Every structure is written in structure tokens, then in C-alpha cells.
């Protein structure tokens, strides 16, 4: 048997928390001594380990209590649901990573087209410059943008948006088809000519950004129609695999 203090030292859970677990019935001591000390046996310690594991997986204390007292089949069902939820969270985080990587290469400034929300994208651009201002692609982008007038910049923005308008018209075609792949090649040439050397690695990062969710995908889909961002990613991935 171990005292509550010993359990606290072993598990890293505070004595106050262990008292609370006892109060709500989540982890009762195995017995209480005549001196009113809470004592825990190995089975109680194993239950505490499970509680900590489920807490790490994001379950609430109420859910954990239900899980620990549930039959194995029900416990597995609940765990599968939580796995799905965690995978979705991982997907959203990965999308944000792709989005940030794309931002660092484009500077976002070139996406202030007719249908884009400049307010949000300006915020992203400022953050991107702080994080990635020393990258070669960013410096090339800044150099090529420096001498352009606002009118010229707006014209390039419109041209870029026209790429997604055209892609939207091809959404029913297979992404590996010749017209769609020609679109990818033309997009890559346009970016290289006006912004930075669009290597396959950079292009693939842009594709992930286009389909990564958030304002970027919403704006592209608004320009070319629903699903345009995801379709662009498929077409770009196929192009980059060649």
C-alpha cells in the first residue's frame, strides 16, 4: 500500500488532485487507515495510470469515469471515436503548416486579387515576413516586387486570379489530363517570371496551401468554384511526380 503522498510523488499528480479524484469517485483509495490516511494498492495505481493516459488523449474526467467502468467493446468504440477526432486535429494542424509554408514563399501579397480578402492576408503576410524574411525565395519575391507600380501589381494579381478562373472551368477533367497539366506548367512559369523561381518543391508546397483550408482555400474556391483549391493540389501533385 502507498500513501497519497507517495502516489503523488510516483505519478506527478498533486495530492490535491488525488483528493479531488476521490471526491468525485474517479479514483477511490483502496482503504483509509485508522489515522484517516488514504492508501492505494497496485490496482488503484493501475487505474490512475489509465486516467492519466486518457487525460493525455483529451478525454474529460466524466468521460474517463465512464470509459473505465465500461465493457471492453464499449471502451474500444469510444477510443476509436477519439482516434478519429485526434486524426482530424492532426489534419488541421498539418494544413496550417502547409499554409504557412506556402505563405513564406508567396508573401501573400500576390494573392490580393479581385476576390481575395486583403485584410486577413495582410496579417498573414506580416507574420510570414517576420518568420521567413531571410529565405531566398522571399528575397527574390521582394526584389521583383520592389520596382512595380501599384497598377502593375494589381494587373498581375488579376492575371493570377484568372489562372484559378480557368482551372475552375476544368474541374470536371481528370487532374492528369493534358489541359490541366498544361495549366500547372503555365502557372509555374507565371510565378517564376513574376515572383520567384518556382521549383517543384515550392510548387508542391503551394498546392498544399491551396487545398489547406482557411481563407486561402475559401478565396480560391470563391474565384474558381467549389473544390478548385483541392483540384489544384491534385493537379500540382501529379505534375511534380513526373
Short mmCIF file of C-alpha atoms in Angstrom, two decimals:
data_model
loop_
_atom_site.label_atom_id
_atom_site.label_comp_id
_atom_site.label_asym_id
_atom_site.label_seq_id
_atom_site.Cartn_x
_atom_site.Cartn_y
_atom_site.Cartn_z
CA UNK A 1 0.00 0.00 0.00
CA UNK A 2 1.12 3.52 -0.72
CA UNK A 3 0.04 6.76 0.89
CA UNK A 4 -1.43 9.60 -1.10
CA UNK A 5 1.84 11.47 -0.79
CA UNK A 6 3.78 8.52 -2.18
CA UNK A 7 1.33 8.14 -5.05
CA UNK A 8 1.69 11.85 -5.78
CA UNK A 9 5.48 11.56 -5.93
CA UNK A 10 5.32 8.48 -8.16
CA UNK A 11 2.74 9.80 -10.61
CA UNK A 12 3.40 13.53 -10.63
CA UNK A 13 -0.26 14.14 -9.75
CA UNK A 14 -0.71 16.59 -6.91
CA UNK A 15 -2.16 15.49 -3.60
CA UNK A 16 -4.97 17.99 -4.08
CA UNK A 17 -5.86 16.39 -7.42
CA UNK A 18 -5.85 12.93 -5.90
CA UNK A 19 -8.18 14.17 -3.18
CA UNK A 20 -10.44 15.59 -5.89
CA UNK A 21 -10.44 12.29 -7.79
CA UNK A 22 -11.53 10.62 -4.56
CA UNK A 23 -14.27 13.21 -4.03
CA UNK A 24 -15.82 12.70 -7.49
CA UNK A 25 -15.44 8.93 -7.32
CA UNK A 26 -12.93 8.67 -10.16
CA UNK A 27 -10.14 7.17 -8.05
CA UNK A 28 -11.07 5.95 -4.60
CA UNK A 29 -8.30 4.86 -2.22
CA UNK A 30 -8.17 1.13 -1.60
CA UNK A 31 -8.68 1.80 2.06
CA UNK A 32 -8.48 4.57 4.64
CA UNK A 33 -6.37 3.89 7.71
CA UNK A 34 -7.48 4.48 11.26
CA UNK A 35 -5.44 7.68 11.13
CA UNK A 36 -7.51 8.73 8.09
CA UNK A 37 -4.65 8.26 5.62
CA UNK A 38 -5.68 7.31 2.09
CA UNK A 39 -3.91 4.14 0.98
CA UNK A 40 -3.65 2.83 -2.59
CA UNK A 41 -2.80 -0.68 -3.78
CA UNK A 42 -1.39 -1.71 -7.18
CA UNK A 43 -4.86 -1.93 -8.77
CA UNK A 44 -5.55 1.67 -7.77
CA UNK A 45 -2.21 2.75 -9.21
CA UNK A 46 -3.05 0.99 -12.48
CA UNK A 47 -6.37 2.83 -12.59
CA UNK A 48 -4.52 6.11 -12.05
CA UNK A 49 -2.18 5.28 -14.94
CA UNK A 50 -5.22 4.75 -17.16
CA UNK A 51 -6.74 8.02 -16.01
CA UNK A 52 -3.56 9.88 -16.91
CA UNK A 53 -3.40 8.14 -20.28
CA UNK A 54 -6.96 9.07 -21.16
CA UNK A 55 -6.39 12.63 -19.98
CA UNK A 56 -3.45 12.82 -22.34
CA UNK A 57 -5.78 11.69 -25.14
CA UNK A 58 -8.06 14.62 -24.40
CA UNK A 59 -10.92 12.94 -22.56
CA UNK A 60 -12.80 14.78 -19.83
CA UNK A 61 -12.86 13.36 -16.30
CA UNK A 62 -16.53 12.48 -16.71
CA UNK A 63 -15.79 10.57 -19.92
CA UNK A 64 -12.84 8.82 -18.30
CA UNK A 65 -15.02 7.58 -15.46
CA UNK A 66 -17.48 6.15 -18.00
CA UNK A 67 -14.68 4.56 -20.03
CA UNK A 68 -13.02 2.87 -17.06
CA UNK A 69 -16.30 1.35 -15.95
CA UNK A 70 -17.43 0.36 -19.45
CA UNK A 71 -17.16 -3.10 -21.06
CA UNK A 72 -14.18 -3.63 -23.35
CA UNK A 73 -16.31 -3.37 -26.50
CA UNK A 74 -17.72 0.00 -25.47
CA UNK A 75 -14.28 1.23 -24.41
CA UNK A 76 -12.85 0.33 -27.81
CA UNK A 77 -15.69 2.13 -29.56
CA UNK A 78 -15.04 5.29 -27.56
CA UNK A 79 -11.31 5.04 -28.26
CA UNK A 80 -11.94 4.71 -32.00
CA UNK A 81 -14.03 7.88 -31.90
CA UNK A 82 -11.26 9.70 -30.08
CA UNK A 83 -8.66 8.45 -32.56
CA UNK A 84 -10.76 9.83 -35.41
CA UNK A 85 -11.06 13.16 -33.61
CA UNK A 86 -7.31 13.36 -32.96
CA UNK A 87 -6.58 12.49 -36.59
CA UNK A 88 -8.83 15.34 -37.68
CA UNK A 89 -6.93 17.68 -35.36
CA UNK A 90 -3.63 16.47 -36.81
CA UNK A 91 -5.00 17.11 -40.29
CA UNK A 92 -5.99 20.65 -39.38
CA UNK A 93 -2.57 21.31 -37.87
CA UNK A 94 -0.87 19.88 -40.95
CA UNK A 95 -2.99 22.12 -43.15
CA UNK A 96 -1.83 25.12 -41.13
CA UNK A 97 1.78 24.02 -41.56
CA UNK A 98 1.32 23.71 -45.33
CA UNK A 99 -0.45 27.06 -45.35
CA UNK A 100 2.42 28.74 -43.50
CA UNK A 101 4.99 27.16 -45.82
CA UNK A 102 3.09 28.43 -48.83
CA UNK A 103 2.83 31.90 -47.33
CA UNK A 104 6.57 32.11 -46.77
CA UNK A 105 7.12 31.53 -50.48
CA UNK A 106 4.41 33.74 -51.94
CA UNK A 107 4.43 36.55 -49.40
CA UNK A 108 0.64 36.51 -49.82
CA UNK A 109 0.87 39.91 -51.45
CA UNK A 110 0.37 38.37 -54.87
CA UNK A 111 -2.96 36.91 -53.76
CA UNK A 112 -4.73 40.20 -53.17
CA UNK A 113 -6.82 39.64 -56.25
CA UNK A 114 -10.32 40.66 -57.04
CA UNK A 115 -11.94 38.02 -54.86
CA UNK A 116 -9.44 37.76 -52.02
CA UNK A 117 -9.85 39.21 -48.54
CA UNK A 118 -6.83 41.52 -48.20
CA UNK A 119 -7.39 42.25 -44.52
CA UNK A 120 -6.66 38.69 -43.37
CA UNK A 121 -3.97 38.07 -45.92
CA UNK A 122 -2.06 41.21 -44.93
CA UNK A 123 -1.88 39.81 -41.40
CA UNK A 124 -0.52 36.52 -42.74
CA UNK A 125 1.99 38.36 -44.89
CA UNK A 126 3.36 40.36 -41.95
CA UNK A 127 3.75 37.17 -39.91
CA UNK A 128 5.38 35.38 -42.82
CA UNK A 129 7.93 38.15 -43.34
CA UNK A 130 8.84 38.03 -39.66
CA UNK A 131 9.39 34.27 -39.79
CA UNK A 132 10.77 33.78 -43.31
CA UNK A 133 12.13 37.12 -44.46
CA UNK A 134 15.64 35.71 -44.90
CA UNK A 135 14.72 32.90 -47.29
CA UNK A 136 15.99 33.05 -50.86
CA UNK A 137 12.52 32.77 -52.40
CA UNK A 138 11.21 35.60 -50.23
CA UNK A 139 14.13 37.84 -51.14
CA UNK A 140 13.61 37.16 -54.84
CA UNK A 141 9.93 37.95 -54.44
CA UNK A 142 10.72 41.22 -52.67
CA UNK A 143 13.27 42.19 -55.34
CA UNK A 144 10.89 41.56 -58.23
CA UNK A 145 8.04 43.34 -56.47
CA UNK A 146 10.06 46.39 -55.43
CA UNK A 147 10.02 48.19 -58.78
CA UNK A 148 6.39 47.54 -59.69
CA UNK A 149 3.77 50.21 -59.53
CA UNK A 150 0.50 49.56 -57.70
CA UNK A 151 -1.26 49.40 -61.05
CA UNK A 152 1.20 46.78 -62.34
CA UNK A 153 0.80 44.82 -59.14
CA UNK A 154 -2.97 44.82 -59.47
CA UNK A 155 -2.68 43.68 -63.07
CA UNK A 156 -0.53 40.71 -62.01
CA UNK A 157 -3.00 39.91 -59.25
CA UNK A 158 -5.79 39.83 -61.81
CA UNK A 159 -3.74 37.57 -64.08
CA UNK A 160 -3.08 35.19 -61.22
CA UNK A 161 -6.75 35.07 -60.36
CA UNK A 162 -7.53 34.29 -63.98
CA UNK A 163 -5.48 31.11 -63.59
CA UNK A 164 -7.94 29.89 -60.97
CA UNK A 165 -10.90 31.02 -63.02
CA UNK A 166 -9.62 28.88 -65.90
CA UNK A 167 -8.87 25.97 -63.60
CA UNK A 168 -12.39 26.18 -62.22
CA UNK A 169 -13.68 25.60 -65.75
CA UNK A 170 -11.61 22.39 -65.94
CA UNK A 171 -12.67 20.85 -62.65
CA UNK A 172 -14.62 18.07 -64.40
CA UNK A 173 -11.49 16.92 -66.26
CA UNK A 174 -9.05 14.38 -64.81
CA UNK A 175 -6.24 16.22 -62.99
CA UNK A 176 -3.70 14.26 -65.05
CA UNK A 177 -5.24 15.34 -68.37
CA UNK A 178 -3.16 17.37 -70.80
CA UNK A 179 -5.12 20.65 -70.47
CA UNK A 180 -4.93 20.56 -66.67
CA UNK A 181 -1.24 19.70 -66.64
CA UNK A 182 -0.64 22.50 -69.15
CA UNK A 183 -2.37 24.81 -66.66
CA UNK A 184 0.08 23.75 -63.95
CA UNK A 185 3.04 24.36 -66.26
CA UNK A 186 1.70 27.80 -67.18
CA UNK A 187 1.12 28.67 -63.51
CA UNK A 188 4.64 27.64 -62.64
CA UNK A 189 6.04 29.75 -65.49
CA UNK A 190 3.98 32.75 -64.42
CA UNK A 191 5.18 32.54 -60.81
CA UNK A 192 8.79 32.11 -61.88
CA UNK A 193 8.61 35.07 -64.26
CA UNK A 194 6.98 37.50 -61.86
CA UNK A 195 7.69 36.38 -58.30
CA UNK A 196 10.36 33.73 -57.60
CA UNK A 197 11.94 30.59 -59.07
CA UNK A 198 9.04 28.18 -58.63
CA UNK A 199 10.85 24.87 -58.12
CA UNK A 200 8.85 21.62 -57.95
CA UNK A 201 9.32 21.63 -54.18
CA UNK A 202 7.94 25.15 -53.92
CA UNK A 203 5.13 24.33 -56.33
CA UNK A 204 4.10 21.31 -54.28
CA UNK A 205 4.05 23.47 -51.15
CA UNK A 206 1.80 25.96 -52.93
CA UNK A 207 -0.56 23.16 -53.93
CA UNK A 208 -0.82 22.05 -50.33
CA UNK A 209 -1.56 25.62 -49.35
CA UNK A 210 -4.26 25.99 -51.99
CA UNK A 211 -6.10 22.97 -50.54
CA UNK A 212 -5.09 23.57 -46.92
CA UNK A 213 -8.31 25.15 -45.76
CA UNK A 214 -8.90 28.54 -44.19
CA UNK A 215 -9.11 31.84 -46.04
CA UNK A 216 -6.74 30.79 -48.82
CA UNK A 217 -8.84 27.82 -49.94
CA UNK A 218 -12.08 29.74 -49.45
CA UNK A 219 -10.87 32.57 -51.66
CA UNK A 220 -9.60 30.24 -54.38
CA UNK A 221 -12.89 28.33 -54.33
CA UNK A 222 -14.77 31.60 -54.50
CA UNK A 223 -12.78 32.52 -57.59
CA UNK A 224 -12.89 29.21 -59.47
CA UNK A 225 -15.83 27.49 -57.84
CA UNK A 226 -16.16 24.95 -55.01
CA UNK A 227 -13.32 22.44 -54.95
CA UNK A 228 -10.92 24.47 -57.08
CA UNK A 229 -8.24 24.60 -54.38
CA UNK A 230 -8.34 20.83 -53.81
CA UNK A 231 -8.33 20.20 -57.57
CA UNK A 232 -5.31 22.48 -57.97
CA UNK A 233 -3.42 20.43 -55.36
CA UNK A 234 -4.20 17.15 -57.15
CA UNK A 235 -3.06 18.53 -60.48
CA UNK A 236 0.13 20.02 -58.98
CA UNK A 237 0.99 16.79 -57.12
CA UNK A 238 0.70 14.81 -60.36
CA UNK A 239 2.83 17.37 -62.19
CA UNK A 240 5.54 17.28 -59.51
CA UNK A 241 5.68 13.48 -59.53
CA UNK A 242 6.70 13.43 -63.19
#
